[in-house]
mmCIF file of C-alpha atoms and ligand atoms in Angstrom:
data_model
loop_
_atom_site.group_PDB
_atom_site.id
_atom_site.type_symbol
_atom_site.label_atom_id
_atom_site.label_comp_id
_atom_site.label_asym_id
_atom_site.label_seq_id
_atom_site.Cartn_x
_atom_site.Cartn_y
_atom_site.Cartn_z
ATOM 1 C CA MET G 24 102.908 95.390 53.760
ATOM 2 C CA GLU G 25 103.558 98.990 54.561
ATOM 3 C CA ARG G 26 100.489 101.047 53.838
ATOM 4 C CA LYS G 27 99.620 104.677 54.413
ATOM 5 C CA LYS G 28 97.072 106.098 56.808
ATOM 6 C CA THR G 29 95.194 107.486 54.888
ATOM 7 C CA ASN G 30 91.478 109.930 56.179
ATOM 8 C CA SER G 31 89.448 108.337 53.513
ATOM 9 C CA GLU G 32 89.565 104.843 55.307
ATOM 10 C CA LYS G 33 89.188 104.063 58.460
ATOM 11 C CA ILE G 34 91.062 101.871 60.661
ATOM 12 C CA LEU G 35 89.467 98.604 61.806
ATOM 13 C CA SER G 36 91.480 97.403 64.881
ATOM 14 C CA VAL G 37 91.043 93.539 65.686
ATOM 15 C CA VAL G 38 92.019 92.702 70.138
ATOM 16 C CA ALA G 39 93.877 89.487 70.072
ATOM 17 C CA PRO G 40 95.016 87.699 73.899
ATOM 18 C CA ALA G 41 96.634 84.665 73.281
ATOM 19 C CA TYR G 42 97.918 82.560 75.714
ATOM 20 C CA ASN G 43 100.333 79.852 74.800
ATOM 21 C CA GLU G 44 98.786 79.627 71.072
ATOM 22 C CA VAL G 45 101.927 78.787 70.001
ATOM 23 C CA ASP G 46 101.036 76.386 67.047
ATOM 24 C CA GLY G 47 97.436 78.092 65.419
ATOM 25 C CA LEU G 48 98.908 81.956 65.478
ATOM 26 C CA ASP G 49 100.204 81.986 61.706
ATOM 27 C CA GLU G 50 96.817 80.098 60.452
ATOM 28 C CA PHE G 51 95.208 82.833 62.120
ATOM 29 C CA TYR G 52 97.444 85.058 60.995
ATOM 30 C CA SER G 53 96.840 84.053 57.619
ATOM 31 C CA ARG G 54 92.830 83.696 57.665
ATOM 32 C CA LEU G 55 92.045 86.929 59.697
ATOM 33 C CA VAL G 56 93.883 89.477 57.012
ATOM 34 C CA GLU G 57 92.703 87.251 54.280
ATOM 35 C CA ALA G 58 88.936 87.733 55.851
ATOM 36 C CA VAL G 59 88.864 91.600 55.745
ATOM 37 C CA LYS G 60 91.285 92.046 52.764
ATOM 38 C CA ASP G 61 88.218 92.961 50.582
ATOM 39 C CA LEU G 62 86.792 96.024 53.774
ATOM 40 C CA GLU G 63 87.163 98.989 52.916
ATOM 41 C CA LEU G 64 89.316 99.826 55.459
ATOM 42 C CA GLN G 65 92.538 99.664 57.646
ATOM 43 C CA LEU G 66 93.178 97.148 59.048
ATOM 44 C CA GLU G 67 95.419 96.883 62.669
ATOM 45 C CA ILE G 68 96.260 93.326 64.578
ATOM 46 C CA ILE G 69 97.053 94.061 68.277
ATOM 47 C CA TYR G 70 97.698 90.796 69.657
ATOM 48 C CA VAL G 71 98.207 90.773 73.095
ATOM 49 C CA ASN G 72 100.506 88.340 75.175
ATOM 50 C CA ASP G 73 99.658 86.880 77.976
ATOM 51 C CA GLY G 74 102.770 85.319 80.033
ATOM 52 C CA SER G 75 102.398 82.802 77.494
ATOM 53 C CA LYS G 76 104.774 80.600 78.106
ATOM 54 C CA ASP G 77 105.587 78.425 74.949
ATOM 55 C CA GLY G 78 107.045 80.725 71.422
ATOM 56 C CA THR G 79 103.546 83.292 71.074
ATOM 57 C CA LEU G 80 105.959 85.811 71.388
ATOM 58 C CA GLU G 81 108.252 85.055 68.767
ATOM 59 C CA VAL G 82 105.377 83.593 66.252
ATOM 60 C CA MET G 83 103.894 87.162 66.972
ATOM 61 C CA SER G 84 107.309 89.441 66.533
ATOM 62 C CA LYS G 85 107.818 87.495 63.648
ATOM 63 C CA GLN G 86 104.696 88.562 61.959
ATOM 64 C CA HIS G 87 105.089 91.841 63.277
ATOM 65 C CA ASN G 88 108.513 91.875 61.142
ATOM 66 C CA SER G 89 106.768 91.779 58.718
ATOM 67 C CA ASP G 90 103.459 93.958 59.445
ATOM 68 C CA SER G 91 103.523 96.845 59.767
ATOM 69 C CA ARG G 92 99.678 97.487 61.101
ATOM 70 C CA ILE G 93 100.355 94.800 64.147
ATOM 71 C CA THR G 94 100.859 95.927 67.295
ATOM 72 C CA ILE G 95 101.945 93.765 70.836
ATOM 73 C CA ILE G 96 101.543 93.661 73.806
ATOM 74 C CA ASP G 97 103.960 91.728 76.317
ATOM 75 C CA LEU G 98 101.752 91.895 79.337
ATOM 76 C CA SER G 99 104.733 91.394 82.502
ATOM 77 C CA ARG G 100 102.630 87.787 83.810
ATOM 78 C CA ASN G 101 99.921 85.700 82.911
ATOM 79 C CA PHE G 102 96.694 88.166 84.347
ATOM 80 C CA GLY G 103 93.738 86.101 82.954
ATOM 81 C CA LYS G 104 91.904 86.721 79.182
ATOM 82 C CA GLU G 105 89.203 89.664 81.018
ATOM 83 C CA VAL G 106 92.170 91.698 81.779
ATOM 84 C CA ALA G 107 94.697 90.577 79.183
ATOM 85 C CA LEU G 108 91.454 92.134 76.736
ATOM 86 C CA THR G 109 91.202 94.867 78.590
ATOM 87 C CA ALA G 110 95.077 95.399 78.089
ATOM 88 C CA GLY G 111 94.006 95.037 74.095
ATOM 89 C CA LEU G 112 91.379 97.370 74.413
ATOM 90 C CA ASP G 113 93.432 100.137 75.683
ATOM 91 C CA HIS G 114 96.355 99.942 73.006
ATOM 92 C CA ALA G 115 93.025 99.768 69.953
ATOM 93 C CA THR G 116 93.470 103.060 67.396
ATOM 94 C CA GLY G 117 90.591 102.183 65.788
ATOM 95 C CA ASP G 118 87.619 103.246 64.708
ATOM 96 C CA ALA G 119 85.807 100.139 64.938
ATOM 97 C CA ILE G 120 87.361 97.330 67.192
ATOM 98 C CA VAL G 121 86.606 93.315 67.093
ATOM 99 C CA VAL G 122 87.179 91.396 70.162
ATOM 100 C CA ILE G 123 88.725 87.457 68.709
ATOM 101 C CA ASP G 124 90.153 84.648 70.334
ATOM 102 C CA THR G 125 93.510 83.702 68.194
ATOM 103 C CA ASP G 126 92.145 79.603 68.402
ATOM 104 C CA LEU G 127 90.294 80.225 65.671
ATOM 105 C CA GLN G 128 87.232 79.178 67.523
ATOM 106 C CA ASP G 129 85.630 82.508 66.651
ATOM 107 C CA PRO G 130 86.061 82.427 62.651
ATOM 108 C CA PRO G 131 87.177 85.478 61.233
ATOM 109 C CA GLU G 132 85.303 84.845 57.691
ATOM 110 C CA LEU G 133 82.678 86.326 60.367
ATOM 111 C CA ILE G 134 84.154 89.999 60.845
ATOM 112 C CA PRO G 135 83.056 91.093 57.260
ATOM 113 C CA GLU G 136 79.124 90.918 58.901
ATOM 114 C CA LEU G 137 80.465 92.053 61.383
ATOM 115 C CA VAL G 138 81.368 95.334 60.026
ATOM 116 C CA ARG G 139 78.779 96.013 58.020
ATOM 117 C CA LYS G 140 76.193 95.713 60.855
ATOM 118 C CA TRP G 141 78.158 98.484 62.424
ATOM 119 C CA THR G 142 78.222 101.013 59.443
ATOM 120 C CA GLU G 143 74.527 99.733 59.664
ATOM 121 C CA GLY G 144 74.702 102.396 62.824
ATOM 122 C CA PHE G 145 74.805 100.003 65.458
ATOM 123 C CA ASP G 146 77.209 100.566 67.968
ATOM 124 C CA VAL G 147 77.933 96.856 69.576
ATOM 125 C CA VAL G 148 77.587 94.148 67.139
ATOM 126 C CA ASN G 149 77.568 90.232 68.987
ATOM 127 C CA ALA G 150 77.817 87.232 67.801
ATOM 128 C CA LYS G 151 75.410 84.311 69.452
ATOM 129 C CA ARG G 152 76.517 81.435 69.122
ATOM 130 C CA ILE G 153 74.284 78.967 67.832
ATOM 131 C CA LYS G 154 75.939 75.407 67.499
ATOM 132 C CA ARG G 155 79.477 74.989 69.574
ATOM 133 C CA LYS G 156 82.029 71.899 68.319
ATOM 134 C CA GLY G 157 83.936 69.806 70.227
ATOM 135 C CA GLU G 158 83.122 70.839 73.154
ATOM 136 C CA THR G 159 81.821 68.798 75.938
ATOM 137 C CA ALA G 160 78.708 67.629 76.781
ATOM 138 C CA PHE G 161 79.605 68.547 80.362
ATOM 139 C CA LYS G 162 80.264 72.480 79.046
ATOM 140 C CA LYS G 163 77.598 72.579 76.407
ATOM 141 C CA ILE G 164 75.084 71.886 79.568
ATOM 142 C CA THR G 165 76.320 73.392 82.503
ATOM 143 C CA SER G 166 76.503 76.586 80.086
ATOM 144 C CA PHE G 167 73.751 76.892 78.436
ATOM 145 C CA VAL G 168 72.055 76.562 82.222
ATOM 146 C CA TYR G 169 74.667 79.329 83.042
ATOM 147 C CA TYR G 170 73.607 81.435 80.709
ATOM 148 C CA ARG G 171 69.792 81.142 80.879
ATOM 149 C CA PHE G 172 70.039 81.633 85.309
ATOM 150 C CA LEU G 173 72.638 84.566 84.846
ATOM 151 C CA TYR G 174 70.090 86.461 82.549
ATOM 152 C CA GLN G 175 67.496 86.157 84.778
ATOM 153 C CA LEU G 176 69.739 87.062 87.796
ATOM 154 C CA SER G 177 71.770 90.006 87.135
ATOM 155 C CA ASP G 178 70.329 93.980 86.673
ATOM 156 C CA ILE G 179 71.378 94.181 82.748
ATOM 157 C CA LYS G 180 70.805 92.468 79.921
ATOM 158 C CA ILE G 181 73.377 90.002 79.210
ATOM 159 C CA PRO G 182 73.662 88.411 75.793
ATOM 160 C CA LYS G 183 72.630 84.406 76.009
ATOM 161 C CA ASP G 184 75.343 81.960 74.464
ATOM 162 C CA THR G 185 77.652 85.033 73.549
ATOM 163 C CA GLY G 186 81.475 85.282 73.993
ATOM 164 C CA ASP G 187 83.596 87.759 73.834
ATOM 165 C CA PHE G 188 83.557 87.719 70.241
ATOM 166 C CA ARG G 189 82.087 91.360 69.388
ATOM 167 C CA LEU G 190 82.780 94.619 67.582
ATOM 168 C CA LEU G 191 82.386 98.067 69.110
ATOM 169 C CA SER G 192 82.440 101.262 67.589
ATOM 170 C CA ARG G 193 84.549 104.046 69.125
ATOM 171 C CA LYS G 194 81.683 105.273 70.871
ATOM 172 C CA ALA G 195 81.029 102.252 72.661
ATOM 173 C CA LEU G 196 84.877 100.975 73.595
ATOM 174 C CA ASN G 197 85.376 104.560 75.018
ATOM 175 C CA ALA G 198 82.140 104.184 77.323
ATOM 176 C CA LEU G 199 84.038 100.647 78.521
ATOM 177 C CA LEU G 200 87.409 101.784 78.886
ATOM 178 C CA THR G 201 86.419 103.799 81.868
ATOM 179 C CA LEU G 202 85.511 101.196 83.816
ATOM 180 C CA ARG G 203 87.943 99.805 85.731
ATOM 181 C CA GLU G 204 87.020 97.326 87.949
ATOM 182 C CA LYS G 205 88.976 95.068 89.040
ATOM 183 C CA HIS G 206 87.280 91.983 88.989
ATOM 184 C CA ARG G 207 85.911 91.794 85.191
ATOM 185 C CA TYR G 208 83.673 90.118 83.272
ATOM 186 C CA MET G 209 83.933 91.509 80.118
ATOM 187 C CA LYS G 210 80.533 89.758 79.002
ATOM 188 C CA GLY G 211 78.829 91.612 81.451
ATOM 189 C CA LEU G 212 80.977 94.894 80.542
ATOM 190 C CA PHE G 213 80.302 94.874 77.197
ATOM 191 C CA ALA G 214 76.842 95.007 77.981
ATOM 192 C CA TRP G 215 76.466 97.264 80.829
ATOM 193 C CA VAL G 216 78.085 100.411 78.508
ATOM 194 C CA GLY G 217 74.314 100.083 76.277
ATOM 195 C CA TYR G 218 74.214 101.826 72.623
ATOM 196 C CA SER G 219 72.155 100.412 70.113
ATOM 197 C CA GLN G 220 73.244 96.198 69.627
ATOM 198 C CA ALA G 221 72.776 93.826 67.112
ATOM 199 C CA GLU G 222 73.416 90.270 66.954
ATOM 200 C CA ILE G 223 74.707 88.442 64.453
ATOM 201 C CA THR G 224 74.763 84.451 65.157
ATOM 202 C CA TYR G 225 76.855 81.916 64.186
ATOM 203 C CA GLU G 226 78.761 78.506 65.026
ATOM 204 C CA ARG G 227 81.558 78.157 66.592
ATOM 205 C CA ASP G 228 84.557 76.134 65.756
ATOM 206 C CA GLU G 229 86.581 73.276 67.241
ATOM 207 C CA ARG G 230 89.761 75.006 68.730
ATOM 208 C CA TYR G 231 92.603 74.713 65.428
ATOM 209 C CA ALA G 232 95.770 73.924 68.224
ATOM 210 C CA GLY G 233 95.999 73.778 71.679
ATOM 211 C CA GLU G 234 94.159 73.329 73.815
ATOM 212 C CA THR G 235 91.321 75.454 76.940
ATOM 213 C CA LYS G 236 92.796 77.250 79.120
ATOM 214 C CA TRP G 237 89.796 76.762 81.741
ATOM 215 C CA ASN G 238 89.146 73.681 83.657
ATOM 216 C CA PHE G 239 85.978 73.504 85.397
ATOM 217 C CA LEU G 240 87.869 75.732 88.423
ATOM 218 C CA GLY G 241 88.683 78.170 86.200
ATOM 219 C CA LEU G 242 84.514 78.486 84.770
ATOM 220 C CA LEU G 243 83.725 77.943 88.030
ATOM 221 C CA ASP G 244 85.260 80.876 89.237
ATOM 222 C CA LEU G 245 84.422 83.463 85.761
ATOM 223 C CA ALA G 246 80.634 82.341 87.164
ATOM 224 C CA PHE G 247 81.016 83.951 90.018
ATOM 225 C CA GLU G 248 82.040 86.466 88.494
ATOM 226 C CA GLY G 249 79.532 86.934 86.455
ATOM 227 C CA LEU G 250 76.801 86.848 89.125
ATOM 228 C CA THR G 251 78.402 88.803 91.345
ATOM 229 C CA SER G 252 79.665 91.776 89.385
ATOM 230 C CA PHE G 253 76.095 91.824 88.329
ATOM 231 C CA SER G 254 73.270 91.074 90.742
ATOM 232 C CA VAL G 255 73.254 91.477 94.120
ATOM 233 C CA LEU G 256 69.905 88.741 94.350
ATOM 234 C CA PRO G 257 72.629 85.869 96.359
ATOM 235 C CA LEU G 258 73.138 88.507 98.774
ATOM 236 C CA ARG G 259 69.345 89.339 98.943
ATOM 237 C CA LEU G 260 68.207 84.681 99.027
ATOM 238 C CA ALA G 261 70.967 85.172 102.340
ATOM 239 C CA SER G 262 68.615 87.253 103.840
ATOM 240 C CA LEU G 263 65.189 85.556 102.187
ATOM 241 C CA LEU G 264 66.859 81.873 103.443
ATOM 242 C CA GLY G 265 67.009 83.042 107.158
ATOM 243 C CA PHE G 266 64.128 84.786 107.157
ATOM 244 C CA LEU G 267 62.150 81.676 106.151
ATOM 245 C CA SER G 268 63.635 79.376 108.333
ATOM 246 C CA ALA G 269 63.716 81.467 111.356
ATOM 247 C CA PHE G 270 60.073 81.574 110.237
ATOM 248 C CA ALA G 271 60.227 77.625 110.024
ATOM 249 C CA GLY G 272 61.604 77.472 113.845
ATOM 250 C CA LEU G 273 59.338 80.045 115.350
ATOM 251 C CA PHE G 274 56.238 77.774 113.334
ATOM 252 C CA PHE G 275 57.883 74.710 115.424
ATOM 253 C CA ALA G 276 57.897 75.425 118.122
ATOM 254 C CA ILE G 277 54.686 77.102 118.424
ATOM 255 C CA ILE G 278 53.396 73.282 117.165
ATOM 256 C CA ILE G 279 55.614 71.547 120.196
ATOM 257 C CA ILE G 280 53.662 74.188 122.779
ATOM 258 C CA LEU G 281 50.752 73.829 121.730
ATOM 259 C CA LYS G 282 51.219 69.924 121.905
ATOM 260 C CA LYS G 283 52.313 70.164 124.807
ATOM 261 C CA ILE G 284 50.096 72.227 126.575
ATOM 262 C CA MET G 285 47.037 70.467 124.442
ATOM 263 C CA PHE G 286 47.909 66.573 124.668
ATOM 264 C CA GLY G 287 50.606 66.681 126.691
ATOM 265 C CA ASP G 288 53.147 65.321 124.280
ATOM 266 C CA PRO G 289 56.529 64.479 125.162
ATOM 267 C CA VAL G 290 58.432 67.017 123.676
ATOM 268 C CA ALA G 291 60.408 64.929 120.483
ATOM 269 C CA GLY G 292 64.257 64.504 121.486
ATOM 270 C CA TYR G 293 67.491 63.990 119.983
ATOM 271 C CA PRO G 294 67.178 63.861 116.118
ATOM 272 C CA SER G 295 64.824 67.078 115.524
ATOM 273 C CA LEU G 296 67.157 69.114 117.148
ATOM 274 C CA VAL G 297 70.096 67.298 115.570
ATOM 275 C CA VAL G 298 68.509 67.588 111.886
ATOM 276 C CA LEU G 299 67.250 71.165 113.270
ATOM 277 C CA ILE G 300 70.887 72.279 114.335
ATOM 278 C CA THR G 301 72.055 71.615 110.846
ATOM 279 C CA PHE G 302 69.928 72.657 108.786
ATOM 280 C CA ILE G 303 70.157 76.200 110.560
ATOM 281 C CA GLY G 304 73.862 75.541 110.590
ATOM 282 C CA GLY G 305 73.964 74.841 107.387
ATOM 283 C CA VAL G 306 71.744 78.343 106.114
ATOM 284 C CA GLN G 307 74.314 80.102 108.555
ATOM 285 C CA LEU G 308 77.535 79.320 106.876
ATOM 286 C CA LEU G 309 76.628 79.152 103.117
ATOM 287 C CA ALA G 310 74.676 83.197 104.290
ATOM 288 C CA LEU G 311 78.469 83.858 105.448
ATOM 289 C CA GLY G 312 79.724 82.178 102.527
ATOM 290 C CA ILE G 313 78.039 84.530 99.833
ATOM 291 C CA ILE G 314 78.781 87.655 102.014
ATOM 292 C CA GLY G 315 82.430 86.232 101.553
ATOM 293 C CA GLU G 316 82.324 86.560 98.119
ATOM 294 C CA TYR G 317 81.062 90.028 98.427
ATOM 295 C CA LEU G 318 83.133 90.713 100.810
ATOM 296 C CA GLY G 319 86.335 89.452 98.942
ATOM 297 C CA ARG G 320 85.715 91.282 96.122
ATOM 298 C CA VAL G 321 84.976 94.889 97.733
ATOM 299 C CA PHE G 322 88.373 94.015 98.508
ATOM 300 C CA ASN G 323 90.171 93.378 96.194
ATOM 301 C CA GLU G 324 89.261 96.847 94.527
ATOM 302 C CA THR G 325 90.130 97.942 97.409
ATOM 303 C CA LYS G 326 93.886 97.551 96.681
ATOM 304 C CA ASN G 327 93.748 99.548 93.332
ATOM 305 C CA ARG G 328 96.221 98.068 91.732
ATOM 306 C CA PRO G 329 96.156 98.435 88.374
ATOM 307 C CA LEU G 330 95.011 95.808 85.789
ATOM 308 C CA TYR G 331 98.162 94.367 84.296
ATOM 309 C CA PHE G 332 101.202 95.261 83.606
ATOM 310 C CA VAL G 333 103.333 96.063 80.239
ATOM 311 C CA LYS G 334 106.623 94.355 79.981
ATOM 312 C CA ASP G 335 107.459 95.875 76.425
ATOM 313 C CA ILE G 336 105.640 97.329 72.845
ATOM 314 C CA LYS G 337 106.274 96.282 69.766
ATOM 315 C CA PRO G 338 103.652 99.427 68.042
ATOM 316 C CA SER G 339 102.311 99.663 64.551
ATOM 317 C CA ASP G 340 102.560 102.177 62.949
ATOM 318 C CA TYR G 341 99.311 103.595 63.948
ATOM 319 C CA LEU G 342 100.238 103.166 67.248
ATOM 320 C CA ALA G 343 103.537 104.952 66.933
ATOM 321 C CA ASP G 344 101.602 107.665 64.853
ATOM 322 C CA ASN G 345 99.417 107.961 67.972
ATOM 323 C CA LYS G 346 102.244 108.441 70.460
ATOM 324 C CA ASP G 347 102.897 112.274 71.048
HETATM 325 N N1 UDP D 12 93.352 83.218 76.622
HETATM 326 C C1 UDP D 12 94.581 85.060 77.246
HETATM 327 N N2 UDP D 12 94.450 84.642 79.104
HETATM 328 C C2 UDP D 12 94.454 82.980 79.066
HETATM 329 C C3 UDP D 12 93.658 82.522 79.056
HETATM 330 C C4 UDP D 12 93.309 82.478 77.559
HETATM 331 O O1 UDP D 12 94.457 85.338 76.634
HETATM 332 O O2 UDP D 12 94.764 83.041 80.944
HETATM 333 C C5 UDP D 12 93.356 83.841 75.859
HETATM 334 C C6 UDP D 12 93.160 82.069 74.771
HETATM 335 O O3 UDP D 12 95.219 82.574 74.269
HETATM 336 C C7 UDP D 12 92.185 82.296 73.703
HETATM 337 C C8 UDP D 12 91.088 83.062 74.459
HETATM 338 O O4 UDP D 12 92.171 83.860 75.578
HETATM 339 O O5 UDP D 12 92.728 82.366 72.519
HETATM 340 C C9 UDP D 12 90.448 81.534 74.459
HETATM 341 O O6 UDP D 12 90.709 81.081 75.519
HETATM 342 P P1 UDP D 12 90.588 78.887 75.424
HETATM 343 O O7 UDP D 12 90.640 79.260 74.316
HETATM 344 O O8 UDP D 12 91.227 78.360 76.965
HETATM 345 O O9 UDP D 12 89.074 79.693 75.675
HETATM 346 P P2 UDP D 12 87.338 78.631 75.656
HETATM 347 O O10 UDP D 12 87.207 78.769 74.143
HETATM 348 O O11 UDP D 12 87.842 77.001 75.668
HETATM 349 O O12 UDP D 12 86.374 78.829 76.197
HETATM 350 MG MG1 MG D 13 88.600 78.862 72.504
#
């Protein structure tokens, strides 16, 4: 498999994070290699083993033994996809870098098309899903709504219905790597760096093997991450709610006073009080909760911990060349 690095050929790095993907990894590898074999680019595969508890690392190592284009970054534990992705990107040496899931939901066959856009001069090429197979109606609907919500709310335009599958030029990647925040919403960060962005569309496949690592709470967490990382609108919304309820309170007070003065009405009692108290209590708690979300993130950022620890690196030829 040994291929020497020549100056005429540029390197395509494929960054693939994997967490418990033992059953699909060989298929992923063969489809990937097949898909890019006609490109006039040297291939570099960067696997990130995100603390898998099955034989994922062993499968990777076996591939690494027979293919010197593979780098394995073995993280010290499971850090989650966003960080695993970052670890892979940190070690990519390529001129163009593709980010792809290892469960074959992002078809490797699309890579030549991504590369074509890159050779046309685009720095970021997004792959947008026009169809998702094998996902529940609930996930499809919530994600449809969420992407549109986020698009409206966030300060930068995060492409809708676009996962992490995309290509970055070296220039865009270098920019991205300077962003070291702990709360990483990669889809947002990719967009945040800017540069010329292009888009291709595809139908998202079902998982080849295994099952999704996201449960409902995990997705909710990611959704919050996206919102809080790229918008302070919720904070403003909290102030707005406070303002509105204070205004409503004042309005009520005036009406009650006027009714008392003009008609001598007895002041209506208990039920309306309870309604008001619970309403205002709810608004206050909501506002506090929103502030808490942001405060918690500020807290995490100030701890200034490294993003991840690497247990072991098995370098490809490229990475070995680049050392020292
Ligand atoms: N993944 C990871 N670390 C995690 C969870 C997931 O590296 O903690 C990888 C996983 O192996 C896969 C990709 O991220 O290659 C996408 O994960 P998954 O298929 O579970 O997400 P979904 O496609 O359901 O959004
Ligand atoms: Mg998947």
